[in-house]
Amino acid sequence: MAILSDKDIKKYLDDRKIVIEPLEDYEKQIQPSSVDLRIGSEFKGFKIIRKPCIDPRDTSDIASYMESMFIEEGEAFIIHPNEFALATTYETVKIPDNLVARVEGRSSMGRLGITMHVTAGYIDPGFHGKITLEISNIGKMPVALYPGQRVCQIVFETMTSPSERPYGHPERDSKYMGQKRPESSRIKLDYELRKMDVK
């Protein structure tokens, strides 16, 4: 695999093979080998619930364990130490069938103790939608996050050949295709868990 340079990213964008919309500042957001993405205005955090654990086999709605918060322009979402929240990129991204992408946190955010993805940094070929950010504060101080702020970067890598069944293919279980807001885990739809009986 090879990582796309800024020159190739611009060409893919100009040819609309990669779509990132809206790209507010073409020159400032495109880095030497990535594109900076901004954070949206909706955040999701876990409620305090009276259950011993979250069971991925439970048929109840996992989304009910979380609450959404909408942050007005100019206001901040404060993420406290050891807190976890979901958000999305402000931009909608479309990946072609012959590329994969990775979301990485910006170094400036990491130096504040903020991580932008826990395990969901990988984006499949064919994905289209806003990218979910799994945000954690592993630092000692609360940190303010502002809608529209650049918080992460997307890196594109070429594949040896286009995917036969990209994300969104009718035969693929693409649970998050076309998402427009932070989506809670849909793990209960995983085929191996659906086969198990809930006790």
C-alpha atoms as an extended CHARMM CRD file, in Angstrom:
* protein
*
       199  EXT
         1         1  MET       CA              0.0000000000        0.0000000000        0.0000000000  PROA      1               0.0000000000
         2         2  ALA       CA              1.0850000000        3.5720000000       -0.6490000000  PROA      2               0.0000000000
         3         3  ILE       CA             -0.1000000000        6.7330000000        1.1090000000  PROA      3               0.0000000000
         4         4  LEU       CA             -1.4320000000        9.5130000000       -1.1250000000  PROA      4               0.0000000000
         5         5  SER       CA              0.6180000000       12.7110000000       -1.1060000000  PROA      5               0.0000000000
         6         6  ASP       CA             -0.9260000000       16.1840000000       -1.0590000000  PROA      6               0.0000000000
         7         7  LYS       CA             -0.5060000000       16.3110000000       -4.8540000000  PROA      7               0.0000000000
         8         8  ASP       CA             -2.4400000000       13.0610000000       -5.3230000000  PROA      8               0.0000000000
         9         9  ILE       CA             -5.0790000000       14.0200000000       -2.7380000000  PROA      9               0.0000000000
        10        10  LYS       CA             -5.7690000000       17.2280000000       -4.6760000000  PROA      10              0.0000000000
        11        11  LYS       CA             -6.0290000000       15.2680000000       -7.9410000000  PROA      11              0.0000000000
        12        12  TYR       CA             -8.4380000000       12.7250000000       -6.4070000000  PROA      12              0.0000000000
        13        13  LEU       CA            -10.5160000000       15.5900000000       -5.0010000000  PROA      13              0.0000000000
        14        14  ASP       CA            -10.5070000000       17.5020000000       -8.2990000000  PROA      14              0.0000000000
        15        15  ASP       CA            -11.5860000000       14.3330000000      -10.1590000000  PROA      15              0.0000000000
        16        16  ARG       CA            -14.1900000000       13.6680000000       -7.4070000000  PROA      16              0.0000000000
        17        17  LYS       CA            -12.7550000000       10.1900000000       -6.8000000000  PROA      17              0.0000000000
        18        18  ILE       CA            -12.4870000000       11.2940000000       -3.1580000000  PROA      18              0.0000000000
        19        19  VAL       CA            -15.2490000000       13.5830000000       -1.8840000000  PROA      19              0.0000000000
        20        20  ILE       CA            -14.8370000000       15.7240000000        1.2510000000  PROA      20              0.0000000000
        21        21  GLU       CA            -17.6530000000       18.2440000000        1.6820000000  PROA      21              0.0000000000
        22        22  PRO       CA            -17.6120000000       20.9780000000        2.7180000000  PROA      22              0.0000000000
        23        23  LEU       CA            -13.8610000000       21.5230000000        2.5110000000  PROA      23              0.0000000000
        24        24  GLU       CA            -13.6920000000       24.9800000000        4.0660000000  PROA      24              0.0000000000
        25        25  ASP       CA            -10.0860000000       25.8950000000        3.3020000000  PROA      25              0.0000000000
        26        26  TYR       CA             -8.5130000000       23.7460000000        0.5920000000  PROA      26              0.0000000000
        27        27  GLU       CA             -4.9750000000       25.0060000000        1.1680000000  PROA      27              0.0000000000
        28        28  LYS       CA             -4.9910000000       24.9770000000        4.9770000000  PROA      28              0.0000000000
        29        29  GLN       CA             -6.8070000000       21.6530000000        5.4600000000  PROA      29              0.0000000000
        30        30  ILE       CA             -4.7310000000       19.6500000000        2.9670000000  PROA      30              0.0000000000
        31        31  GLN       CA             -1.5060000000       18.6060000000        4.6820000000  PROA      31              0.0000000000
        32        32  PRO       CA              1.5700000000       16.8910000000        3.0920000000  PROA      32              0.0000000000
        33        33  SER       CA             -0.0730000000       13.4330000000        3.3200000000  PROA      33              0.0000000000
        34        34  SER       CA             -3.5150000000       13.9560000000        4.8720000000  PROA      34              0.0000000000
        35        35  VAL       CA             -6.5340000000       16.2450000000        5.1150000000  PROA      35              0.0000000000
        36        36  ASP       CA             -7.5080000000       17.9280000000        8.3920000000  PROA      36              0.0000000000
        37        37  LEU       CA            -11.1500000000       17.3560000000        9.3430000000  PROA      37              0.0000000000
        38        38  ARG       CA            -13.3240000000       19.3960000000       11.6920000000  PROA      38              0.0000000000
        39        39  ILE       CA            -15.6310000000       18.2610000000       14.4560000000  PROA      39              0.0000000000
        40        40  GLY       CA            -19.4100000000       18.6040000000       14.1400000000  PROA      40              0.0000000000
        41        41  SER       CA            -21.8560000000       20.0950000000       16.6320000000  PROA      41              0.0000000000
        42        42  GLU       CA            -23.5430000000       16.9350000000       17.9970000000  PROA      42              0.0000000000
        43        43  PHE       CA            -21.9580000000       14.8530000000       20.7470000000  PROA      43              0.0000000000
        44        44  LYS       CA            -23.1260000000       11.6700000000       22.4700000000  PROA      44              0.0000000000
        45        45  GLY       CA            -22.1600000000       10.5890000000       25.9610000000  PROA      45              0.0000000000
        46        46  PHE       CA            -23.1240000000        7.6690000000       28.1790000000  PROA      46              0.0000000000
        47        47  LYS       CA            -25.8100000000        8.1420000000       30.8180000000  PROA      47              0.0000000000
        48        48  ILE       CA            -25.3960000000        6.6430000000       34.2580000000  PROA      48              0.0000000000
        49        49  ILE       CA            -27.5440000000        3.5130000000       34.0410000000  PROA      49              0.0000000000
        50        50  ARG       CA            -28.6370000000        0.9530000000       36.5960000000  PROA      50              0.0000000000
        51        51  LYS       CA            -27.3570000000       -2.0950000000       34.7460000000  PROA      51              0.0000000000
        52        52  PRO       CA            -24.3350000000       -4.1730000000       35.6670000000  PROA      52              0.0000000000
        53        53  CYS       CA            -22.9020000000       -3.9220000000       32.1470000000  PROA      53              0.0000000000
        54        54  ILE       CA            -23.6100000000       -3.2470000000       28.4750000000  PROA      54              0.0000000000
        55        55  ASP       CA            -24.3130000000       -6.6340000000       26.9230000000  PROA      55              0.0000000000
        56        56  PRO       CA            -23.7780000000       -6.5990000000       23.1420000000  PROA      56              0.0000000000
        57        57  ARG       CA            -26.2240000000       -9.5300000000       22.8330000000  PROA      57              0.0000000000
        58        58  ASP       CA            -29.0090000000       -7.5870000000       24.5610000000  PROA      58              0.0000000000
        59        59  THR       CA            -31.8400000000       -6.8820000000       22.1400000000  PROA      59              0.0000000000
        60        60  SER       CA            -32.7230000000       -3.5900000000       23.8660000000  PROA      60              0.0000000000
        61        61  ASP       CA            -31.5050000000       -0.4500000000       22.1610000000  PROA      61              0.0000000000
        62        62  ILE       CA            -27.9040000000        0.3510000000       23.1200000000  PROA      62              0.0000000000
        63        63  ALA       CA            -28.5700000000        3.8990000000       21.8940000000  PROA      63              0.0000000000
        64        64  SER       CA            -30.8500000000        4.3800000000       24.9120000000  PROA      64              0.0000000000
        65        65  TYR       CA            -27.7500000000        4.2640000000       27.1400000000  PROA      65              0.0000000000
        66        66  MET       CA            -26.4910000000        7.4660000000       25.5260000000  PROA      66              0.0000000000
        67        67  GLU       CA            -27.7400000000       11.0360000000       25.3290000000  PROA      67              0.0000000000
        68        68  SER       CA            -27.1550000000       13.5750000000       22.5680000000  PROA      68              0.0000000000
        69        69  MET       CA            -25.9630000000       17.1310000000       23.1150000000  PROA      69              0.0000000000
        70        70  PHE       CA            -26.0340000000       19.8350000000       20.4500000000  PROA      70              0.0000000000
        71        71  ILE       CA            -23.4470000000       22.5830000000       20.8270000000  PROA      71              0.0000000000
        72        72  GLU       CA            -24.1670000000       26.0300000000       19.3930000000  PROA      72              0.0000000000
        73        73  GLU       CA            -21.5920000000       27.8070000000       17.2510000000  PROA      73              0.0000000000
        74        74  GLY       CA            -19.0470000000       29.5510000000       19.4540000000  PROA      74              0.0000000000
        75        75  GLU       CA            -19.9230000000       27.3350000000       22.4460000000  PROA      75              0.0000000000
        76        76  ALA       CA            -17.7620000000       24.4270000000       23.6330000000  PROA      76              0.0000000000
        77        77  PHE       CA            -18.2690000000       20.7830000000       24.5090000000  PROA      77              0.0000000000
        78        78  ILE       CA            -16.1750000000       20.0990000000       27.6040000000  PROA      78              0.0000000000
        79        79  ILE       CA            -14.6860000000       16.6110000000       27.8170000000  PROA      79              0.0000000000
        80        80  HSD       CA            -13.4620000000       15.7580000000       31.2930000000  PROA      80              0.0000000000
        81        81  PRO       CA            -10.6160000000       13.4080000000       32.2740000000  PROA      81              0.0000000000
        82        82  ASN       CA            -11.5350000000        9.7240000000       31.8000000000  PROA      82              0.0000000000
        83        83  GLU       CA            -14.6570000000       10.7120000000       29.8630000000  PROA      83              0.0000000000
        84        84  PHE       CA            -15.6820000000        9.1840000000       26.5500000000  PROA      84              0.0000000000
        85        85  ALA       CA            -17.9240000000       10.7450000000       23.8940000000  PROA      85              0.0000000000
        86        86  LEU       CA            -18.9810000000       10.1830000000       20.3170000000  PROA      86              0.0000000000
        87        87  ALA       CA            -19.0670000000       12.9070000000       17.6860000000  PROA      87              0.0000000000
        88        88  THR       CA            -18.7130000000       13.0760000000       13.9100000000  PROA      88              0.0000000000
        89        89  THR       CA            -16.6440000000       14.9820000000       11.4760000000  PROA      89              0.0000000000
        90        90  TYR       CA            -18.2550000000       18.1520000000       10.1830000000  PROA      90              0.0000000000
        91        91  GLU       CA            -17.3610000000       16.9670000000        6.6970000000  PROA      91              0.0000000000
        92        92  THR       CA            -19.0390000000       14.1610000000        4.7810000000  PROA      92              0.0000000000
        93        93  VAL       CA            -16.4920000000       11.8450000000        3.1720000000  PROA      93              0.0000000000
        94        94  LYS       CA            -16.7870000000        9.4470000000        0.2290000000  PROA      94              0.0000000000
        95        95  ILE       CA            -14.0380000000        6.8530000000       -0.3160000000  PROA      95              0.0000000000
        96        96  PRO       CA            -13.5990000000        5.1060000000       -3.6960000000  PROA      96              0.0000000000
        97        97  ASP       CA            -13.4110000000        1.3160000000       -4.0430000000  PROA      97              0.0000000000
        98        98  ASN       CA             -9.6310000000        1.3050000000       -4.5590000000  PROA      98              0.0000000000
        99        99  LEU       CA             -8.6250000000        3.2770000000       -1.4330000000  PROA      99              0.0000000000
       100       100  VAL       CA             -8.7860000000        2.7710000000        2.3090000000  PROA      100             0.0000000000
       101       101  ALA       CA             -8.5440000000        5.6250000000        4.7810000000  PROA      101             0.0000000000
       102       102  ARG       CA             -7.4410000000        6.0850000000        8.3650000000  PROA      102             0.0000000000
       103       103  VAL       CA             -8.4360000000        8.7730000000       10.8250000000  PROA      103             0.0000000000
       104       104  GLU       CA             -5.6490000000        9.9590000000       13.0710000000  PROA      104             0.0000000000
       105       105  GLY       CA             -5.7890000000       12.5340000000       15.8250000000  PROA      105             0.0000000000
       106       106  ARG       CA             -3.9550000000       15.8040000000       15.2850000000  PROA      106             0.0000000000
       107       107  SER       CA             -0.7470000000       16.0940000000       17.2830000000  PROA      107             0.0000000000
       108       108  SER       CA             -1.9750000000       19.3660000000       18.8020000000  PROA      108             0.0000000000
       109       109  MET       CA             -5.0090000000       17.5380000000       20.2530000000  PROA      109             0.0000000000
       110       110  GLY       CA             -2.9240000000       14.5870000000       21.4820000000  PROA      110             0.0000000000
       111       111  ARG       CA             -0.6950000000       16.9740000000       23.4100000000  PROA      111             0.0000000000
       112       112  LEU       CA             -3.7860000000       18.0270000000       25.3580000000  PROA      112             0.0000000000
       113       113  GLY       CA             -4.5540000000       14.3830000000       26.2030000000  PROA      113             0.0000000000
       114       114  ILE       CA             -7.3910000000       14.0640000000       23.6680000000  PROA      114             0.0000000000
       115       115  THR       CA             -7.6490000000       10.9860000000       21.4480000000  PROA      115             0.0000000000
       116       116  MET       CA             -9.9990000000       11.0760000000       18.4540000000  PROA      116             0.0000000000
       117       117  HSD       CA            -10.4780000000        7.3670000000       17.8590000000  PROA      117             0.0000000000
       118       118  VAL       CA            -10.2240000000        4.3270000000       20.0650000000  PROA      118             0.0000000000
       119       119  THR       CA            -10.5680000000        1.4790000000       17.5690000000  PROA      119             0.0000000000
       120       120  ALA       CA            -12.5460000000        2.9900000000       14.6950000000  PROA      120             0.0000000000
       121       121  GLY       CA             -9.7480000000        4.7550000000       12.8640000000  PROA      121             0.0000000000
       122       122  TYR       CA            -10.0390000000        2.5550000000        9.7720000000  PROA      122             0.0000000000
       123       123  ILE       CA            -12.4360000000        3.4670000000        6.9670000000  PROA      123             0.0000000000
       124       124  ASP       CA            -13.3590000000        0.8620000000        4.3630000000  PROA      124             0.0000000000
       125       125  PRO       CA            -13.3300000000        1.3940000000        0.6070000000  PROA      125             0.0000000000
       126       126  GLY       CA            -16.7770000000        2.4930000000       -0.5680000000  PROA      126             0.0000000000
       127       127  PHE       CA            -17.7150000000        4.2490000000        2.7050000000  PROA      127             0.0000000000
       128       128  HSD       CA            -19.8620000000        7.3640000000        2.3720000000  PROA      128             0.0000000000
       129       129  GLY       CA            -20.9590000000        9.5190000000        5.3120000000  PROA      129             0.0000000000
       130       130  LYS       CA            -19.6990000000       11.4930000000        8.2610000000  PROA      130             0.0000000000
       131       131  ILE       CA            -16.9340000000        9.7500000000       10.1900000000  PROA      131             0.0000000000
       132       132  THR       CA            -17.6590000000        8.8280000000       13.7940000000  PROA      132             0.0000000000
       133       133  LEU       CA            -15.0650000000       10.0880000000       16.2630000000  PROA      133             0.0000000000
       134       134  GLU       CA            -14.5530000000        8.1100000000       19.4830000000  PROA      134             0.0000000000
       135       135  ILE       CA            -13.1750000000       10.8110000000       21.7440000000  PROA      135             0.0000000000
       136       136  SER       CA            -11.4180000000       10.1780000000       25.0460000000  PROA      136             0.0000000000
       137       137  ASN       CA             -9.6860000000       12.5130000000       27.4670000000  PROA      137             0.0000000000
       138       138  ILE       CA             -6.7080000000       10.6390000000       28.8780000000  PROA      138             0.0000000000
       139       139  GLY       CA             -5.2090000000       13.7960000000       30.3690000000  PROA      139             0.0000000000
       140       140  LYS       CA             -5.5810000000       15.3960000000       33.7800000000  PROA      140             0.0000000000
       141       141  MET       CA             -7.5830000000       18.4950000000       32.8150000000  PROA      141             0.0000000000
       142       142  PRO       CA            -10.9560000000       19.1000000000       31.1140000000  PROA      142             0.0000000000
       143       143  VAL       CA            -10.5890000000       20.2370000000       27.4900000000  PROA      143             0.0000000000
       144       144  ALA       CA            -12.9530000000       22.3970000000       25.4140000000  PROA      144             0.0000000000
       145       145  LEU       CA            -13.8680000000       21.2100000000       21.9110000000  PROA      145             0.0000000000
       146       146  TYR       CA            -15.4840000000       23.6940000000       19.5280000000  PROA      146             0.0000000000
       147       147  PRO       CA            -17.7140000000       22.7260000000       16.5870000000  PROA      147             0.0000000000
       148       148  GLY       CA            -15.8350000000       23.5080000000       13.3820000000  PROA      148             0.0000000000
       149       149  GLN       CA            -12.4320000000       23.0380000000       15.0460000000  PROA      149             0.0000000000
       150       150  ARG       CA             -9.8640000000       20.8840000000       13.2070000000  PROA      150             0.0000000000
       151       151  VAL       CA             -9.3820000000       17.8700000000       15.4830000000  PROA      151             0.0000000000
       152       152  CYS       CA             -8.2590000000       14.9740000000       13.2740000000  PROA      152             0.0000000000
       153       153  GLN       CA             -6.7830000000       14.0960000000        9.9070000000  PROA      153             0.0000000000
       154       154  ILE       CA             -7.6600000000       11.5310000000        7.2660000000  PROA      154             0.0000000000
       155       155  VAL       CA             -4.9370000000        9.5770000000        5.4500000000  PROA      155             0.0000000000
       156       156  PHE       CA             -5.6190000000        7.7020000000        2.1910000000  PROA      156             0.0000000000
       157       157  GLU       CA             -3.8720000000        4.5170000000        1.0720000000  PROA      157             0.0000000000
       158       158  THR       CA             -4.0670000000        2.7290000000       -2.2550000000  PROA      158             0.0000000000
       159       159  MET       CA             -5.0340000000       -0.9550000000       -2.3750000000  PROA      159             0.0000000000
       160       160  THR       CA             -3.5390000000       -3.6330000000       -4.6130000000  PROA      160             0.0000000000
       161       161  SER       CA             -6.8330000000       -3.7030000000       -6.5340000000  PROA      161             0.0000000000
       162       162  PRO       CA            -10.3590000000       -2.2960000000       -6.1070000000  PROA      162             0.0000000000
       163       163  SER       CA            -12.4840000000       -4.0950000000       -3.5260000000  PROA      163             0.0000000000
       164       164  GLU       CA            -14.9190000000       -6.6790000000       -4.9420000000  PROA      164             0.0000000000
       165       165  ARG       CA            -17.4390000000       -6.0290000000       -2.1710000000  PROA      165             0.0000000000
       166       166  PRO       CA            -16.7800000000       -2.5150000000       -0.8230000000  PROA      166             0.0000000000
       167       167  TYR       CA            -18.5380000000       -1.0550000000        2.1740000000  PROA      167             0.0000000000
       168       168  GLY       CA            -22.1850000000       -0.5210000000        1.2510000000  PROA      168             0.0000000000
       169       169  HSD       CA            -22.2800000000       -3.5300000000       -1.1160000000  PROA      169             0.0000000000
       170       170  PRO       CA            -25.7010000000       -5.2850000000       -0.9220000000  PROA      170             0.0000000000
       171       171  GLU       CA            -24.0640000000       -8.5010000000        0.3550000000  PROA      171             0.0000000000
       172       172  ARG       CA            -22.1080000000       -6.7010000000        3.0690000000  PROA      172             0.0000000000
       173       173  ASP       CA            -23.3890000000       -5.7630000000        6.5160000000  PROA      173             0.0000000000
       174       174  SER       CA            -22.6610000000       -2.0140000000        6.3290000000  PROA      174             0.0000000000
       175       175  LYS       CA            -24.3030000000       -0.7840000000        9.5220000000  PROA      175             0.0000000000
       176       176  TYR       CA            -22.9880000000        2.7830000000        9.4070000000  PROA      176             0.0000000000
       177       177  MET       CA            -23.2150000000        3.6250000000        5.6930000000  PROA      177             0.0000000000
       178       178  GLY       CA            -24.4980000000        7.1480000000        5.0410000000  PROA      178             0.0000000000
       179       179  GLN       CA            -24.4490000000        8.1890000000        8.7010000000  PROA      179             0.0000000000
       180       180  LYS       CA            -25.0430000000       11.8880000000        9.2960000000  PROA      180             0.0000000000
       181       181  ARG       CA            -24.7140000000       12.0560000000       13.0800000000  PROA      181             0.0000000000
       182       182  PRO       CA            -22.9280000000       10.2110000000       15.9000000000  PROA      182             0.0000000000
       183       183  GLU       CA            -24.3510000000        6.6930000000       15.9020000000  PROA      183             0.0000000000
       184       184  SER       CA            -24.3160000000        4.4610000000       18.9530000000  PROA      184             0.0000000000
       185       185  SER       CA            -22.8860000000        0.9750000000       18.5630000000  PROA      185             0.0000000000
       186       186  ARG       CA            -24.9520000000       -1.3620000000       16.3980000000  PROA      186             0.0000000000
       187       187  ILE       CA            -22.9540000000       -4.3660000000       17.5500000000  PROA      187             0.0000000000
       188       188  LYS       CA            -26.1310000000       -6.2960000000       18.3370000000  PROA      188             0.0000000000
       189       189  LEU       CA            -26.5970000000       -6.6070000000       14.5480000000  PROA      189             0.0000000000
       190       190  ASP       CA            -23.3460000000       -8.5750000000       14.1680000000  PROA      190             0.0000000000
       191       191  TYR       CA            -24.1170000000      -11.9470000000       12.6050000000  PROA      191             0.0000000000
       192       192  GLU       CA            -22.3090000000      -13.9900000000       15.2920000000  PROA      192             0.0000000000
       193       193  LEU       CA            -24.2450000000      -12.2880000000       18.1030000000  PROA      193             0.0000000000
       194       194  ARG       CA            -27.5930000000      -12.6760000000       16.3220000000  PROA      194             0.0000000000
       195       195  LYS       CA            -27.0180000000      -16.4430000000       16.3180000000  PROA      195             0.0000000000
       196       196  MET       CA            -26.7100000000      -16.5530000000       20.1060000000  PROA      196             0.0000000000
       197       197  ASP       CA            -29.7010000000      -16.7250000000       22.4210000000  PROA      197             0.0000000000
       198       198  VAL       CA            -29.9950000000      -13.8560000000       24.8710000000  PROA      198             0.0000000000
       199       199  LYS       CA            -30.1050000000      -15.2940000000       28.3630000000  PROA      199             0.0000000000
